[in-house]
Amino acid sequence: MEVLLPLPNRPLLIPNPTTTTTTSLSSSSSSSSALPKRRRRPHHHHHRRCRFWAEVEEIRVCTNRTCRRQGSLQTLETLTGLAPPSVAVSSCGCLGLCGAGPNLVALPGPVMVSHCGTAARSAEVMVALCGPPWDSGVAKRSLEALALRKKAELEYDKRNFSQAELLLSQAIELKPMGGINIIYKDRSRTRLAMEKYPEALEDAKEALLFTPQYAEAYICQGDAFLAMSQFDLAEKSYLTALEIDPSIRRSKSFKARIVKLQEKLTSVNMP
């Protein structure tokens, strides 16, 4: 079914799936590859606040030609930055609503959302689907935190680590609904560059509290342990990251970490 997200302070309109005004997900053969086959749940035909947030596990954004021209790649990036750790965001093929995009679908359900072409709209969608009962303040704070994180990335690349740390701390204080695990991971990386190793370790642990299967946070944790000469714990962190994401084995930076760890272990074990 298609769900029209509200303007602030207005409820969702959930059309009756049996009426002709609702777009059926099965009506277009082109959408079958993007959506798994799931049993539909009945919905009542009336206005109400969104109650999907406890159920959403995944959001897929159409990046096919029409939606791509309407800005779906930016929508995908924004939603990825705003998503709670428990919600996966990925791209998909055509959802069968060409011209009304960018389009996305929330699973399970499925719940369709159209006209998601701006950062503000993306934040509203994310809060309505995955957040607490409608709160425009959460959407605004989450967008502000995402913008601060993006600025911090630029400062980090310019080696302005103190400024990056400040921006990331401000983002954390906003208490965004999603992306908080990434912010803590980024601040851990930044504090490592500043040689603030205990603080970097704490940030890595905070990131893992939000996302226990977060390979990048385990790498930051391993880096902090390595810098603090806790080599066994560093090795354990790196191995855990590798178990979560075996592809990092091919990363030059990860290989360099392992070489450095082995050198440290060898020097410690020398008679």
Coordinates of C-alpha atoms in Angstrom, one line a residue:
M1 CA 0.0 0.0 0.0
E2 CA 1.1 3.6 -0.4
V3 CA 1.4 5.7 2.8
L4 CA 1.4 9.4 2.5
L5 CA 3.6 11.0 5.2
P6 CA 2.2 14.0 6.9
L7 CA 3.2 17.6 7.1
P8 CA 4.3 18.4 10.7
N9 CA 1.5 18.1 13.3
R10 CA -0.7 16.2 10.8
P11 CA -1.5 12.4 11.0
L12 CA -0.7 9.8 8.4
L13 CA -3.4 9.0 5.8
I14 CA -3.4 5.2 5.4
P15 CA -5.7 4.3 2.4
N16 CA -7.8 1.2 2.5
P17 CA -5.9 -1.5 0.5
T18 CA -9.2 -2.6 -1.1
T19 CA -10.0 0.8 -2.6
T20 CA -8.9 1.9 -6.1
T21 CA -7.0 4.9 -4.8
T22 CA -4.3 2.7 -3.3
T23 CA -1.2 1.7 -5.2
S24 CA -0.8 -2.1 -4.9
L25 CA 2.8 -3.4 -4.7
S26 CA 1.9 -6.4 -6.7
S27 CA 0.3 -4.4 -9.5
S28 CA 3.6 -3.8 -11.2
S29 CA 5.8 -6.7 -12.3
S30 CA 8.8 -4.4 -12.2
S31 CA 8.6 -4.1 -8.5
S32 CA 8.7 -7.8 -7.8
S33 CA 12.5 -8.0 -7.8
A34 CA 12.7 -5.2 -5.2
L35 CA 10.2 -6.5 -2.7
P36 CA 10.2 -9.9 -1.0
K37 CA 6.9 -11.8 -0.9
R38 CA 5.3 -11.3 2.4
R39 CA 1.8 -11.8 3.8
R40 CA 0.0 -8.6 4.0
R41 CA -1.5 -7.4 7.3
P42 CA -4.9 -5.8 7.3
H43 CA -5.1 -2.0 8.0
H44 CA -8.2 0.0 8.9
H45 CA -9.4 2.9 6.7
H46 CA -9.0 6.0 8.9
H47 CA -6.6 8.7 9.9
R48 CA -4.2 7.9 12.7
R49 CA -0.7 8.5 13.9
C50 CA 2.0 6.2 12.5
R51 CA 2.5 3.0 14.5
F52 CA 5.0 1.2 12.2
W53 CA 8.1 2.2 14.0
A54 CA 8.3 -0.9 16.3
E55 CA 8.1 -3.2 13.2
V56 CA 10.4 -1.6 10.6
E57 CA 13.5 -3.7 10.0
E58 CA 14.6 -2.4 6.6
I59 CA 14.1 0.5 4.3
R60 CA 14.8 0.2 0.5
V61 CA 15.2 3.2 -1.7
C62 CA 14.6 3.0 -5.4
T63 CA 17.6 4.1 -7.3
N64 CA 16.3 3.2 -10.8
R65 CA 16.5 5.8 -13.5
T66 CA 13.5 8.0 -12.8
C67 CA 13.9 8.1 -9.0
R68 CA 17.6 8.7 -9.5
R69 CA 16.9 11.8 -11.6
Q70 CA 14.6 12.9 -8.8
G71 CA 17.3 12.7 -6.2
S72 CA 17.0 9.2 -4.7
L73 CA 20.8 8.8 -4.2
Q74 CA 20.8 11.8 -1.8
T75 CA 17.7 10.4 -0.2
L76 CA 19.5 7.1 0.3
E77 CA 22.5 8.8 1.8
T78 CA 20.4 10.9 4.2
L79 CA 18.2 8.0 5.4
T80 CA 21.4 5.9 5.9
G81 CA 22.7 8.6 8.2
L82 CA 19.4 9.0 10.1
A83 CA 18.5 5.3 10.5
P84 CA 18.5 3.8 14.0
P85 CA 21.1 1.0 14.4
S86 CA 18.3 -1.7 14.2
V87 CA 17.1 -0.5 10.8
A88 CA 19.0 -1.4 7.6
V89 CA 18.9 1.0 4.6
S90 CA 19.7 -0.1 1.1
S91 CA 19.0 0.6 -2.5
C92 CA 16.7 -1.3 -4.7
G93 CA 15.2 -1.5 -8.2
C94 CA 12.0 0.0 -9.5
L95 CA 9.0 0.0 -7.0
G96 CA 6.4 0.7 -9.7
L97 CA 5.5 4.3 -8.8
C98 CA 7.6 6.1 -11.5
G99 CA 7.1 9.9 -11.5
A100 CA 6.0 10.0 -7.8
G101 CA 9.5 9.5 -6.5
P102 CA 11.9 9.3 -5.0
N103 CA 10.1 6.2 -3.7
L104 CA 11.0 3.9 -0.9
V105 CA 9.5 0.9 0.9
A106 CA 9.7 -0.1 4.6
L107 CA 9.7 -3.8 5.5
P108 CA 8.1 -5.8 6.8
G109 CA 4.6 -4.5 5.8
P110 CA 5.3 -3.4 3.2
V111 CA 4.8 0.3 3.6
M112 CA 5.3 2.5 0.5
V113 CA 6.4 6.2 0.7
S114 CA 6.6 8.5 -2.3
H115 CA 7.9 12.1 -2.9
C116 CA 10.9 11.6 -0.6
G117 CA 13.2 14.1 -2.3
T118 CA 14.5 16.4 0.3
A119 CA 16.5 16.0 3.5
A120 CA 13.6 17.4 5.6
R121 CA 11.2 14.9 4.0
S122 CA 13.7 12.1 4.6
A123 CA 13.9 13.0 8.3
E124 CA 10.1 13.2 8.6
V125 CA 9.8 9.8 6.9
M126 CA 12.4 8.2 9.2
V127 CA 10.8 9.6 12.4
A128 CA 7.3 8.5 11.2
L129 CA 8.4 5.0 10.3
C130 CA 11.0 4.2 12.9
G131 CA 10.8 6.8 15.7
P132 CA 8.5 7.5 18.6
P133 CA 5.0 9.0 18.0
W134 CA 5.2 11.9 15.6
D135 CA 7.6 14.6 16.9
S136 CA 8.9 17.2 14.4
G137 CA 11.6 18.1 17.0
V138 CA 13.2 14.7 16.7
A139 CA 13.4 15.1 12.9
K140 CA 15.0 18.5 13.2
R141 CA 17.6 17.4 15.8
S142 CA 18.5 14.3 13.8
L143 CA 19.1 16.4 10.6
E144 CA 21.2 18.9 12.6
A145 CA 23.3 16.0 14.0
L146 CA 23.8 14.5 10.6
A147 CA 24.9 17.9 9.3
L148 CA 27.4 18.3 12.2
R149 CA 28.8 14.8 11.5
K150 CA 29.3 15.6 7.8
K151 CA 31.1 18.8 8.8
A152 CA 33.3 16.9 11.2
E153 CA 34.3 14.5 8.4
L154 CA 35.6 17.4 6.4
E155 CA 37.5 18.8 9.4
Y156 CA 39.0 15.4 10.1
D157 CA 40.2 15.1 6.5
K158 CA 41.8 18.5 6.9
R159 CA 43.4 17.2 10.1
N160 CA 41.5 19.8 12.2
F161 CA 40.9 17.1 14.9
S162 CA 40.0 19.5 17.7
Q163 CA 37.2 21.1 15.6
A164 CA 36.0 17.6 14.4
E165 CA 35.8 16.5 18.0
L166 CA 33.8 19.6 19.0
L167 CA 31.3 19.1 16.1
L168 CA 30.8 15.4 16.9
S169 CA 30.3 16.2 20.6
Q170 CA 27.6 18.7 19.6
A171 CA 26.0 16.1 17.4
I172 CA 25.9 13.6 20.3
E173 CA 24.3 16.3 22.6
L174 CA 21.4 16.6 20.1
K175 CA 20.4 13.0 20.9
P176 CA 19.4 12.1 17.3
M177 CA 17.1 9.1 16.8
G178 CA 19.7 7.4 14.4
G179 CA 23.3 7.5 13.4
I180 CA 24.5 7.9 17.0
N181 CA 26.6 4.8 16.6
I182 CA 28.4 6.3 13.7
I183 CA 28.9 9.6 15.6
Y184 CA 30.5 7.8 18.5
K185 CA 32.7 5.8 16.1
D186 CA 33.8 8.9 14.3
R187 CA 34.6 10.7 17.6
S188 CA 36.6 7.6 18.7
R189 CA 38.6 7.8 15.4
T190 CA 39.2 11.5 16.0
R191 CA 40.3 11.1 19.5
L192 CA 42.7 8.4 18.4
A193 CA 44.3 10.9 16.1
M194 CA 44.5 13.3 19.0
E195 CA 46.2 10.6 21.2
K196 CA 43.3 10.7 23.6
Y197 CA 43.3 6.9 23.9
P198 CA 41.1 6.3 27.0
E199 CA 38.5 8.6 25.6
A200 CA 38.7 7.0 22.2
L201 CA 38.2 3.6 23.8
E202 CA 35.1 4.8 25.7
D203 CA 33.6 6.1 22.5
A204 CA 34.2 2.8 20.6
K205 CA 32.5 1.0 23.5
E206 CA 29.6 3.4 23.3
A207 CA 29.2 2.8 19.6
L208 CA 29.2 -1.0 20.2
L209 CA 26.4 -0.5 22.8
F210 CA 24.2 0.8 20.1
T211 CA 25.4 -1.6 17.4
P212 CA 27.0 -4.8 18.8
Q213 CA 27.9 -6.0 15.3
Y214 CA 29.7 -2.9 14.2
A215 CA 33.1 -3.9 12.6
E216 CA 34.4 -0.3 12.3
A217 CA 33.8 0.3 16.0
Y218 CA 35.7 -2.9 16.9
I219 CA 38.6 -1.6 14.7
C220 CA 38.6 1.7 16.7
Q221 CA 38.5 -0.3 19.9
G222 CA 41.4 -2.4 18.7
D223 CA 43.4 0.7 17.7
A224 CA 42.8 2.2 21.2
F225 CA 44.0 -1.0 22.9
L226 CA 47.0 -1.2 20.6
A227 CA 48.0 2.4 21.5
M228 CA 47.6 1.6 25.1
S229 CA 49.9 -1.5 24.7
Q230 CA 47.0 -3.9 25.6
F231 CA 48.0 -6.2 22.7
D232 CA 45.8 -9.2 23.5
L233 CA 42.7 -7.1 23.7
A234 CA 43.7 -5.4 20.5
E235 CA 44.0 -8.7 18.7
K236 CA 40.6 -9.8 20.1
S237 CA 39.0 -6.7 18.8
Y238 CA 40.5 -7.0 15.3
L239 CA 39.5 -10.7 15.1
T240 CA 35.9 -9.8 16.1
A241 CA 35.8 -7.1 13.4
L242 CA 37.1 -9.7 10.9
E243 CA 34.4 -12.2 11.9
I244 CA 31.7 -9.5 11.4
D245 CA 33.0 -8.3 8.1
P246 CA 35.4 -10.8 6.4
S247 CA 35.9 -8.3 3.5
I248 CA 38.1 -6.1 5.6
R249 CA 40.8 -8.8 5.2
R250 CA 41.6 -7.2 1.8
S251 CA 41.9 -3.7 3.2
K252 CA 45.4 -2.2 3.2
S253 CA 44.7 -0.3 6.4
F254 CA 43.5 -3.4 8.2
K255 CA 46.5 -5.4 7.0
A256 CA 48.8 -2.6 8.3
R257 CA 47.1 -2.8 11.7
I258 CA 47.7 -6.5 11.9
V259 CA 51.4 -6.1 10.9
K260 CA 51.9 -3.4 13.5
L261 CA 50.2 -5.7 16.1
Q262 CA 52.4 -8.6 15.2
E263 CA 55.5 -6.5 15.5
K264 CA 54.5 -5.3 18.9
L265 CA 53.7 -8.9 20.1
T266 CA 57.1 -10.0 18.7
S267 CA 59.0 -7.3 20.5
V268 CA 57.2 -8.1 23.8
N269 CA 58.0 -11.8 23.5
M270 CA 61.6 -11.4 22.7
P271 CA 64.0 -12.6 25.4

